Amino acid sequence: MTAATTRTAPPDNDVLWARSLHYAHGGTPALAGVSLGVARGEILAVTGPRGSGKTTLLKCLSGQLLPQQGEVWFNSGPVHTLSTGARERLRRDRFGWIGTRPELVPELTTWENVALPLLLAGDAHRVARRMAMEWLERLDAADIARCRPAVLPQAQRQRVAIARALVAGPDVIFADEPTAPLRRAEGVQAMRTLVAAARSHGMSVVLTGPEGDAAVTGSADRTFPLVDGRGVGGARAGAAGAAGYGYGDGGTDVGAAGGARASGASGASGAAENSEDSCSVSA
């Protein structure tokens, strides 16, 4: 099966829009007609039990997987018809990804891993290093800037992955159970940083979490329950809930945690820069 061609344009206020997504892994259905819209600056939590299709949905929305049926649009441009190379550039330049397991380049130091999206985009080494240090500082990880992933515990590697996803100021952050490797307090702190960054930079965030994960649902503007590859729940209000748009499955407002607003990543202290001189690791 191939992705269908849309008969209507996506809503103007939706930065990300998907309609009737179908995907199966080896004959086992993972998505069965999922439709949704994500507004600019919105934080959407996709929740559901293991095997409900959450990761597959995020990979289709971010262009990592092509839906076998259905369509995905970003900023009113089709993602499902792009070539492999064009989708790779889209992910590099406009999207950020945080996985359940941090996938870092083992040969690079922490700050180099964080700066990688900027370096690949052609930013100057000094600029990329400064921005990487600013985000590591915000995540309380500046003291491991010169460490390589192999010596870091899982929780710290996840902080590095979060910083890497944020450093280029993408339009959309996709976060697949980002708190899974973290202790509860660490997960709450990481979500607060992610939410504050998204609010201050006008980023949209699509994140996943298991049912009842308060750190995830409490950070979102709206939840999208997913069960057996289908969105469940009431319709979302607004343009994306209109006939032919997004269908708004599972549109439940939960309120952003604290309505956090933060200034952009700017000017980490000189102490953060100096912290690169040693590799200090704590669990």
PDB file of C-alpha atoms in Angstrom:
ATOM      1  CA  MET A   1       0.000   0.000   0.000  1.00  0.00           C
ATOM      2  CA  THR A   2       1.121   3.560  -0.593  1.00  0.00           C
ATOM      3  CA  ALA A   3       0.278   6.812   1.120  1.00  0.00           C
ATOM      4  CA  ALA A   4      -2.926   8.356  -0.191  1.00  0.00           C
ATOM      5  CA  THR A   5      -3.114  11.817  -1.711  1.00  0.00           C
ATOM      6  CA  THR A   6      -5.002  14.328   0.413  1.00  0.00           C
ATOM      7  CA  ARG A   7      -8.235  15.826  -0.873  1.00  0.00           C
ATOM      8  CA  THR A   8      -8.116  18.853   1.430  1.00  0.00           C
ATOM      9  CA  ALA A   9      -5.339  21.121   2.686  1.00  0.00           C
ATOM     10  CA  PRO A  10      -4.320  20.873   6.349  1.00  0.00           C
ATOM     11  CA  PRO A  11      -5.507  23.581   8.760  1.00  0.00           C
ATOM     12  CA  ASP A  12      -3.274  26.670   8.731  1.00  0.00           C
ATOM     13  CA  ASN A  13      -2.810  26.648  12.509  1.00  0.00           C
ATOM     14  CA  ASP A  14      -1.524  23.061  12.608  1.00  0.00           C
ATOM     15  CA  VAL A  15       2.238  22.768  12.270  1.00  0.00           C
ATOM     16  CA  LEU A  16       1.858  18.985  12.050  1.00  0.00           C
ATOM     17  CA  TRP A  17      -1.139  17.146  10.630  1.00  0.00           C
ATOM     18  CA  ALA A  18      -1.821  13.507   9.916  1.00  0.00           C
ATOM     19  CA  ARG A  19      -4.793  11.728   8.419  1.00  0.00           C
ATOM     20  CA  SER A  20      -5.813   8.074   8.468  1.00  0.00           C
ATOM     21  CA  LEU A  21      -2.378   6.613   9.156  1.00  0.00           C
ATOM     22  CA  HIS A  22      -1.972   2.857   8.735  1.00  0.00           C
ATOM     23  CA  TYR A  23       1.190   0.897   9.415  1.00  0.00           C
ATOM     24  CA  ALA A  24       1.908  -2.765  10.089  1.00  0.00           C
ATOM     25  CA  HIS A  25       5.078  -4.498  11.271  1.00  0.00           C
ATOM     26  CA  GLY A  26       5.419  -7.846   9.546  1.00  0.00           C
ATOM     27  CA  GLY A  27       1.690  -8.167   9.086  1.00  0.00           C
ATOM     28  CA  THR A  28       0.885  -7.066  12.652  1.00  0.00           C
ATOM     29  CA  PRO A  29      -1.084  -3.788  12.615  1.00  0.00           C
ATOM     30  CA  ALA A  30       0.524  -0.974  14.629  1.00  0.00           C
ATOM     31  CA  LEU A  31      -1.589   1.947  13.392  1.00  0.00           C
ATOM     32  CA  ALA A  32      -5.137   1.548  12.155  1.00  0.00           C
ATOM     33  CA  GLY A  33      -6.429   4.864  10.825  1.00  0.00           C
ATOM     34  CA  VAL A  34      -4.920   7.383  13.255  1.00  0.00           C
ATOM     35  CA  SER A  35      -5.624  11.061  12.526  1.00  0.00           C
ATOM     36  CA  LEU A  36      -4.466  14.069  14.521  1.00  0.00           C
ATOM     37  CA  GLY A  37      -3.367  17.678  14.326  1.00  0.00           C
ATOM     38  CA  VAL A  38      -0.715  19.456  16.407  1.00  0.00           C
ATOM     39  CA  ALA A  39      -0.936  23.232  16.702  1.00  0.00           C
ATOM     40  CA  ARG A  40       2.104  25.481  16.647  1.00  0.00           C
ATOM     41  CA  GLY A  41       3.575  25.651  20.136  1.00  0.00           C
ATOM     42  CA  GLU A  42       1.306  22.886  21.451  1.00  0.00           C
ATOM     43  CA  ILE A  43       2.553  20.086  23.692  1.00  0.00           C
ATOM     44  CA  LEU A  44       0.671  16.881  22.901  1.00  0.00           C
ATOM     45  CA  ALA A  45       1.017  13.730  24.995  1.00  0.00           C
ATOM     46  CA  VAL A  46       0.274  10.433  23.235  1.00  0.00           C
ATOM     47  CA  THR A  47      -0.527   7.897  25.931  1.00  0.00           C
ATOM     48  CA  GLY A  48      -1.340   4.221  25.921  1.00  0.00           C
ATOM     49  CA  PRO A  49      -0.225   0.759  26.991  1.00  0.00           C
ATOM     50  CA  ARG A  50       2.816  -0.994  25.580  1.00  0.00           C
ATOM     51  CA  GLY A  51       2.159  -2.134  22.017  1.00  0.00           C
ATOM     52  CA  SER A  52      -0.513   0.498  21.360  1.00  0.00           C
ATOM     53  CA  GLY A  53       1.455   2.042  18.459  1.00  0.00           C
ATOM     54  CA  LYS A  54       2.917   5.114  20.171  1.00  0.00           C
ATOM     55  CA  THR A  55       6.472   4.746  18.841  1.00  0.00           C
ATOM     56  CA  THR A  56       5.269   3.852  15.344  1.00  0.00           C
ATOM     57  CA  LEU A  57       3.068   6.954  15.329  1.00  0.00           C
ATOM     58  CA  LEU A  58       5.980   9.216  16.292  1.00  0.00           C
ATOM     59  CA  LYS A  59       8.200   7.664  13.637  1.00  0.00           C
ATOM     60  CA  CYS A  60       5.550   8.208  10.960  1.00  0.00           C
ATOM     61  CA  LEU A  61       4.973  11.802  12.052  1.00  0.00           C
ATOM     62  CA  SER A  62       8.711  12.538  12.049  1.00  0.00           C
ATOM     63  CA  GLY A  63       9.370  10.948   8.656  1.00  0.00           C
ATOM     64  CA  GLN A  64      11.404   8.023   9.959  1.00  0.00           C
ATOM     65  CA  LEU A  65       8.747   5.672   8.631  1.00  0.00           C
ATOM     66  CA  LEU A  66       6.481   6.185   5.634  1.00  0.00           C
ATOM     67  CA  PRO A  67       2.873   5.305   6.434  1.00  0.00           C
ATOM     68  CA  GLN A  68       1.634   2.424   4.346  1.00  0.00           C
ATOM     69  CA  GLN A  69      -1.603   4.331   3.979  1.00  0.00           C
ATOM     70  CA  GLY A  70      -2.510   7.890   4.936  1.00  0.00           C
ATOM     71  CA  GLU A  71      -0.660  11.184   4.900  1.00  0.00           C
ATOM     72  CA  VAL A  72       1.531  13.422   7.076  1.00  0.00           C
ATOM     73  CA  TRP A  73       1.938  17.181   6.577  1.00  0.00           C
ATOM     74  CA  PHE A  74       4.408  19.604   8.150  1.00  0.00           C
ATOM     75  CA  ASN A  75       3.871  23.354   7.705  1.00  0.00           C
ATOM     76  CA  SER A  76       1.376  22.606   4.907  1.00  0.00           C
ATOM     77  CA  GLY A  77       3.963  20.545   3.009  1.00  0.00           C
ATOM     78  CA  PRO A  78       3.580  16.787   2.493  1.00  0.00           C
ATOM     79  CA  VAL A  79       6.057  14.589   4.350  1.00  0.00           C
ATOM     80  CA  HIS A  80       4.704  11.274   3.054  1.00  0.00           C
ATOM     81  CA  THR A  81       5.697  12.062  -0.548  1.00  0.00           C
ATOM     82  CA  LEU A  82       9.258  13.261   0.169  1.00  0.00           C
ATOM     83  CA  SER A  83      12.313  11.303  -0.914  1.00  0.00           C
ATOM     84  CA  THR A  84      14.489   9.596   1.670  1.00  0.00           C
ATOM     85  CA  GLY A  85      17.105  12.338   1.439  1.00  0.00           C
ATOM     86  CA  ALA A  86      14.533  15.125   1.814  1.00  0.00           C
ATOM     87  CA  ARG A  87      13.055  13.465   4.883  1.00  0.00           C
ATOM     88  CA  GLU A  88      16.532  13.120   6.403  1.00  0.00           C
ATOM     89  CA  ARG A  89      17.151  16.845   5.880  1.00  0.00           C
ATOM     90  CA  LEU A  90      13.773  17.644   7.407  1.00  0.00           C
ATOM     91  CA  ARG A  91      14.617  15.625  10.506  1.00  0.00           C
ATOM     92  CA  ARG A  92      18.032  17.258  10.765  1.00  0.00           C
ATOM     93  CA  ASP A  93      16.918  20.858  10.230  1.00  0.00           C
ATOM     94  CA  ARG A  94      13.360  21.107  11.572  1.00  0.00           C
ATOM     95  CA  PHE A  95      12.760  18.209  13.957  1.00  0.00           C
ATOM     96  CA  GLY A  96      14.345  17.065  17.202  1.00  0.00           C
ATOM     97  CA  TRP A  97      14.173  13.479  18.466  1.00  0.00           C
ATOM     98  CA  ILE A  98      14.479  12.088  21.986  1.00  0.00           C
ATOM     99  CA  GLY A  99      14.249   8.314  22.201  1.00  0.00           C
ATOM    100  CA  THR A 100      13.625   6.033  25.137  1.00  0.00           C
ATOM    101  CA  ARG A 101      17.242   4.915  24.788  1.00  0.00           C
ATOM    102  CA  PRO A 102      19.731   7.717  24.107  1.00  0.00           C
ATOM    103  CA  GLU A 103      21.592   7.039  20.875  1.00  0.00           C
ATOM    104  CA  LEU A 104      24.863   8.945  21.178  1.00  0.00           C
ATOM    105  CA  VAL A 105      27.993   8.779  19.034  1.00  0.00           C
ATOM    106  CA  PRO A 106      30.486   6.885  21.239  1.00  0.00           C
ATOM    107  CA  GLU A 107      33.590   8.534  19.743  1.00  0.00           C
ATOM    108  CA  LEU A 108      32.347  12.053  20.556  1.00  0.00           C
ATOM    109  CA  THR A 109      32.395  13.847  23.892  1.00  0.00           C
ATOM    110  CA  THR A 110      29.184  14.986  25.541  1.00  0.00           C
ATOM    111  CA  TRP A 111      29.344  18.534  24.208  1.00  0.00           C
ATOM    112  CA  GLU A 112      30.248  17.294  20.726  1.00  0.00           C
ATOM    113  CA  ASN A 113      27.206  14.985  20.747  1.00  0.00           C
ATOM    114  CA  VAL A 114      24.978  17.901  21.727  1.00  0.00           C
ATOM    115  CA  ALA A 115      26.538  20.215  19.127  1.00  0.00           C
ATOM    116  CA  LEU A 116      26.306  17.637  16.334  1.00  0.00           C
ATOM    117  CA  PRO A 117      23.086  18.998  14.718  1.00  0.00           C
ATOM    118  CA  LEU A 118      24.625  22.476  14.558  1.00  0.00           C
ATOM    119  CA  LEU A 119      27.923  21.220  13.155  1.00  0.00           C
ATOM    120  CA  LEU A 120      26.112  19.172  10.501  1.00  0.00           C
ATOM    121  CA  ALA A 121      24.153  22.277   9.546  1.00  0.00           C
ATOM    122  CA  GLY A 122      27.409  24.187   9.012  1.00  0.00           C
ATOM    123  CA  ASP A 123      27.543  26.350  12.147  1.00  0.00           C
ATOM    124  CA  ALA A 124      30.941  27.544  13.297  1.00  0.00           C
ATOM    125  CA  HIS A 125      32.691  25.290  15.818  1.00  0.00           C
ATOM    126  CA  ARG A 126      32.807  28.033  18.473  1.00  0.00           C
ATOM    127  CA  VAL A 127      29.109  28.837  18.101  1.00  0.00           C
ATOM    128  CA  ALA A 128      28.107  25.174  18.219  1.00  0.00           C
ATOM    129  CA  ARG A 129      30.237  24.611  21.326  1.00  0.00           C
ATOM    130  CA  ARG A 130      28.745  27.605  23.113  1.00  0.00           C
ATOM    131  CA  MET A 131      25.161  26.556  22.363  1.00  0.00           C
ATOM    132  CA  ALA A 132      25.869  22.986  23.443  1.00  0.00           C
ATOM    133  CA  MET A 133      27.275  24.213  26.746  1.00  0.00           C
ATOM    134  CA  GLU A 134      24.250  26.434  27.336  1.00  0.00           C
ATOM    135  CA  TRP A 135      21.872  23.491  27.041  1.00  0.00           C
ATOM    136  CA  LEU A 136      24.068  21.205  29.127  1.00  0.00           C
ATOM    137  CA  GLU A 137      24.072  23.888  31.811  1.00  0.00           C
ATOM    138  CA  ARG A 138      20.279  24.078  31.777  1.00  0.00           C
ATOM    139  CA  LEU A 139      20.122  20.303  32.214  1.00  0.00           C
ATOM    140  CA  ASP A 140      22.695  20.304  35.051  1.00  0.00           C
ATOM    141  CA  ALA A 141      25.105  18.346  32.879  1.00  0.00           C
ATOM    142  CA  ALA A 142      27.822  20.888  32.115  1.00  0.00           C
ATOM    143  CA  ASP A 143      30.277  19.046  34.369  1.00  0.00           C
ATOM    144  CA  ILE A 144      30.285  16.045  32.009  1.00  0.00           C
ATOM    145  CA  ALA A 145      30.932  18.076  28.847  1.00  0.00           C
ATOM    146  CA  ARG A 146      34.235  16.336  28.099  1.00  0.00           C
ATOM    147  CA  CYS A 147      33.066  12.828  28.984  1.00  0.00           C
ATOM    148  CA  ARG A 148      32.280  10.205  26.372  1.00  0.00           C
ATOM    149  CA  PRO A 149      29.019   8.226  26.519  1.00  0.00           C
ATOM    150  CA  ALA A 150      30.650   4.959  27.654  1.00  0.00           C
ATOM    151  CA  VAL A 151      31.528   6.374  31.083  1.00  0.00           C
ATOM    152  CA  LEU A 152      28.128   7.958  31.710  1.00  0.00           C
ATOM    153  CA  PRO A 153      25.197   6.336  33.523  1.00  0.00           C
ATOM    154  CA  GLN A 154      21.959   5.973  31.592  1.00  0.00           C
ATOM    155  CA  ALA A 155      20.286   8.968  33.237  1.00  0.00           C
ATOM    156  CA  GLN A 156      23.077  11.325  32.211  1.00  0.00           C
ATOM    157  CA  ARG A 157      23.151   9.967  28.675  1.00  0.00           C
ATOM    158  CA  GLN A 158      19.447  10.776  28.441  1.00  0.00           C
ATOM    159  CA  ARG A 159      20.108  14.358  29.516  1.00  0.00           C
ATOM    160  CA  VAL A 160      22.651  14.616  26.714  1.00  0.00           C
ATOM    161  CA  ALA A 161      20.082  13.305  24.215  1.00  0.00           C
ATOM    162  CA  ILE A 162      17.545  15.876  25.416  1.00  0.00           C
ATOM    163  CA  ALA A 163      20.079  18.703  25.062  1.00  0.00           C
ATOM    164  CA  ARG A 164      20.956  17.513  21.546  1.00  0.00           C
ATOM    165  CA  ALA A 165      17.288  17.569  20.521  1.00  0.00           C
ATOM    166  CA  LEU A 166      16.869  21.144  21.780  1.00  0.00           C
ATOM    167  CA  VAL A 167      20.126  22.755  20.684  1.00  0.00           C
ATOM    168  CA  ALA A 168      19.104  23.706  17.134  1.00  0.00           C
ATOM    169  CA  GLY A 169      15.729  25.154  18.154  1.00  0.00           C
ATOM    170  CA  PRO A 170      13.622  22.800  15.996  1.00  0.00           C
ATOM    171  CA  ASP A 171      10.008  23.431  15.052  1.00  0.00           C
ATOM    172  CA  VAL A 172       8.845  20.103  16.484  1.00  0.00           C
ATOM    173  CA  ILE A 173      10.344  17.899  19.206  1.00  0.00           C
ATOM    174  CA  PHE A 174       9.400  14.221  19.166  1.00  0.00           C
ATOM    175  CA  ALA A 175      10.011  12.561  22.531  1.00  0.00           C
ATOM    176  CA  ASP A 176       9.374   8.821  22.852  1.00  0.00           C
ATOM    177  CA  GLU A 177       8.933   8.122  26.581  1.00  0.00           C
ATOM    178  CA  PRO A 178      11.772  10.556  27.394  1.00  0.00           C
ATOM    179  CA  THR A 179      11.579   9.963  31.141  1.00  0.00           C
ATOM    180  CA  ALA A 180      11.813   6.149  30.935  1.00  0.00           C
ATOM    181  CA  PRO A 181      15.546   5.905  31.821  1.00  0.00           C
ATOM    182  CA  LEU A 182      15.263   8.494  34.605  1.00  0.00           C
ATOM    183  CA  ARG A 183      14.356   8.334  38.255  1.00  0.00           C
ATOM    184  CA  ARG A 184      11.104  10.089  39.095  1.00  0.00           C
ATOM    185  CA  ALA A 185      12.687  13.335  40.324  1.00  0.00           C
ATOM    186  CA  GLU A 186      15.060  13.410  37.346  1.00  0.00           C
ATOM    187  CA  GLY A 187      12.164  12.782  34.980  1.00  0.00           C
ATOM    188  CA  VAL A 188      10.167  15.664  36.438  1.00  0.00           C
ATOM    189  CA  GLN A 189      13.167  17.993  36.096  1.00  0.00           C
ATOM    190  CA  ALA A 190      13.838  16.905  32.514  1.00  0.00           C
ATOM    191  CA  MET A 191      10.190  17.444  31.554  1.00  0.00           C
ATOM    192  CA  ARG A 192      10.211  20.909  33.134  1.00  0.00           C
ATOM    193  CA  THR A 193      13.277  21.829  31.074  1.00  0.00           C
ATOM    194  CA  LEU A 194      11.729  20.442  27.899  1.00  0.00           C
ATOM    195  CA  VAL A 195       8.442  22.277  28.490  1.00  0.00           C
ATOM    196  CA  ALA A 196      10.172  25.565  29.354  1.00  0.00           C
ATOM    197  CA  ALA A 197      12.319  25.368  26.217  1.00  0.00           C
ATOM    198  CA  ALA A 198       9.316  24.573  24.045  1.00  0.00           C
ATOM    199  CA  ARG A 199       7.262  27.434  25.492  1.00  0.00           C
ATOM    200  CA  SER A 200      10.036  30.006  25.198  1.00  0.00           C
ATOM    201  CA  HIS A 201      10.966  29.047  21.631  1.00  0.00           C
ATOM    202  CA  GLY A 202       7.475  28.348  20.294  1.00  0.00           C
ATOM    203  CA  MET A 203       8.278  24.696  19.627  1.00  0.00           C
ATOM    204  CA  SER A 204       5.623  22.039  19.270  1.00  0.00           C
ATOM    205  CA  VAL A 205       6.206  18.832  21.225  1.00  0.00           C
ATOM    206  CA  VAL A 206       4.747  15.384  20.612  1.00  0.00           C
ATOM    207  CA  LEU A 207       5.705  13.027  23.429  1.00  0.00           C
ATOM    208  CA  THR A 208       4.660   9.582  24.495  1.00  0.00           C
ATOM    209  CA  GLY A 209       4.204   7.949  27.846  1.00  0.00           C
ATOM    210  CA  PRO A 210       2.421   5.040  29.486  1.00  0.00           C
ATOM    211  CA  GLU A 211      -1.063   5.483  30.849  1.00  0.00           C
ATOM    212  CA  GLY A 212      -1.020   7.304  34.158  1.00  0.00           C
ATOM    213  CA  ASP A 213       2.456   8.862  33.724  1.00  0.00           C
ATOM    214  CA  ALA A 214       1.852  12.143  35.543  1.00  0.00           C
ATOM    215  CA  ALA A 215       5.212  13.608  34.466  1.00  0.00           C
ATOM    216  CA  VAL A 216       4.136  13.305  30.829  1.00  0.00           C
ATOM    217  CA  THR A 217       0.425  14.123  30.969  1.00  0.00           C
ATOM    218  CA  GLY A 218       0.973  16.902  33.492  1.00  0.00           C
ATOM    219  CA  SER A 219       3.386  18.614  31.110  1.00  0.00           C
ATOM    220  CA  ALA A 220       1.044  18.550  28.110  1.00  0.00           C
ATOM    221  CA  ASP A 221      -1.671  20.865  26.845  1.00  0.00           C
ATOM    222  CA  ARG A 222      -3.651  17.907  25.536  1.00  0.00           C
ATOM    223  CA  THR A 223      -3.579  14.114  25.646  1.00  0.00           C
ATOM    224  CA  PHE A 224      -4.175  11.713  22.774  1.00  0.00           C
ATOM    225  CA  PRO A 225      -4.984   8.227  24.113  1.00  0.00           C
ATOM    226  CA  LEU A 226      -3.963   5.421  21.759  1.00  0.00           C
ATOM    227  CA  VAL A 227      -5.223   1.845  22.105  1.00  0.00           C
ATOM    228  CA  ASP A 228      -4.513  -0.957  19.614  1.00  0.00           C
ATOM    229  CA  GLY A 229      -3.329   1.547  17.011  1.00  0.00           C
ATOM    230  CA  ARG A 230      -6.443   3.719  17.204  1.00  0.00           C
ATOM    231  CA  GLY A 231      -7.032   7.109  18.783  1.00  0.00           C
ATOM    232  CA  VAL A 232      -9.784   7.066  21.403  1.00  0.00           C
ATOM    233  CA  GLY A 233     -11.680   9.754  23.245  1.00  0.00           C
ATOM    234  CA  GLY A 234     -13.506  12.961  22.460  1.00  0.00           C
ATOM    235  CA  ALA A 235     -12.984  15.310  19.510  1.00  0.00           C
ATOM    236  CA  ARG A 236     -10.565  18.187  19.668  1.00  0.00           C
ATOM    237  CA  ALA A 237     -12.038  21.646  19.451  1.00  0.00           C
ATOM    238  CA  GLY A 238     -10.981  24.059  16.725  1.00  0.00           C
ATOM    239  CA  ALA A 239     -10.068  23.742  13.045  1.00  0.00           C
ATOM    240  CA  ALA A 240      -8.363  20.384  13.367  1.00  0.00           C
ATOM    241  CA  GLY A 241     -11.541  18.908  14.825  1.00  0.00           C
ATOM    242  CA  ALA A 242     -13.568  19.867  11.785  1.00  0.00           C
ATOM    243  CA  ALA A 243     -14.693  17.275   9.282  1.00  0.00           C
ATOM    244  CA  GLY A 244     -11.771  16.111   7.200  1.00  0.00           C
ATOM    245  CA  TYR A 245      -9.135  17.477   9.578  1.00  0.00           C
ATOM    246  CA  GLY A 246      -7.190  15.503  12.131  1.00  0.00           C
ATOM    247  CA  TYR A 247     -10.369  14.233  13.829  1.00  0.00           C
ATOM    248  CA  GLY A 248      -8.753  15.234  17.115  1.00  0.00           C
ATOM    249  CA  ASP A 249      -9.018  11.757  18.619  1.00  0.00           C
ATOM    250  CA  GLY A 250      -8.480  11.842  22.337  1.00  0.00           C
ATOM    251  CA  GLY A 251      -8.424  15.640  22.618  1.00  0.00           C
ATOM    252  CA  THR A 252      -8.332  16.085  26.378  1.00  0.00           C
ATOM    253  CA  ASP A 253      -7.024  19.353  27.762  1.00  0.00           C
ATOM    254  CA  VAL A 254      -4.842  18.840  30.799  1.00  0.00           C
ATOM    255  CA  GLY A 255      -3.041  22.170  31.028  1.00  0.00           C
ATOM    256  CA  ALA A 256       0.672  22.828  30.692  1.00  0.00           C
ATOM    257  CA  ALA A 257       2.514  22.221  33.922  1.00  0.00           C
ATOM    258  CA  GLY A 258       2.691  25.563  35.626  1.00  0.00           C
ATOM    259  CA  GLY A 259       2.282  27.355  32.280  1.00  0.00           C
ATOM    260  CA  ALA A 260       6.057  27.533  32.245  1.00  0.00           C
ATOM    261  CA  ARG A 261       7.623  30.358  30.293  1.00  0.00           C
ATOM    262  CA  ALA A 262      11.367  30.698  30.142  1.00  0.00           C
ATOM    263  CA  SER A 263      13.837  32.888  28.351  1.00  0.00           C
ATOM    264  CA  GLY A 264      15.720  31.318  25.441  1.00  0.00           C
ATOM    265  CA  ALA A 265      18.952  29.455  25.953  1.00  0.00           C
ATOM    266  CA  SER A 266      21.343  32.355  26.303  1.00  0.00           C
ATOM    267  CA  GLY A 267      24.694  33.047  27.857  1.00  0.00           C
ATOM    268  CA  ALA A 268      25.640  30.134  30.047  1.00  0.00           C
ATOM    269  CA  SER A 269      27.919  31.261  32.811  1.00  0.00           C
ATOM    270  CA  GLY A 270      31.675  31.259  32.517  1.00  0.00           C
ATOM    271  CA  ALA A 271      31.678  28.464  35.082  1.00  0.00           C
ATOM    272  CA  ALA A 272      29.783  26.284  32.593  1.00  0.00           C
ATOM    273  CA  GLU A 273      32.454  26.885  29.954  1.00  0.00           C
ATOM    274  CA  ASN A 274      35.223  26.128  32.422  1.00  0.00           C
ATOM    275  CA  SER A 275      33.510  22.933  33.529  1.00  0.00           C
ATOM    276  CA  GLU A 276      34.596  21.312  30.270  1.00  0.00           C
ATOM    277  CA  ASP A 277      38.128  20.980  31.589  1.00  0.00           C
ATOM    278  CA  SER A 278      37.384  17.760  33.449  1.00  0.00           C
ATOM    279  CA  CYS A 279      35.144  14.740  33.173  1.00  0.00           C
ATOM    280  CA  SER A 280      33.237  14.328  36.427  1.00  0.00           C
ATOM    281  CA  VAL A 281      30.686  11.532  36.532  1.00  0.00           C
ATOM    282  CA  SER A 282      28.104  10.894  39.209  1.00  0.00           C
ATOM    283  CA  ALA A 283      25.199   8.487  39.118  1.00  0.00           C
TER     284      ALA A 283
END
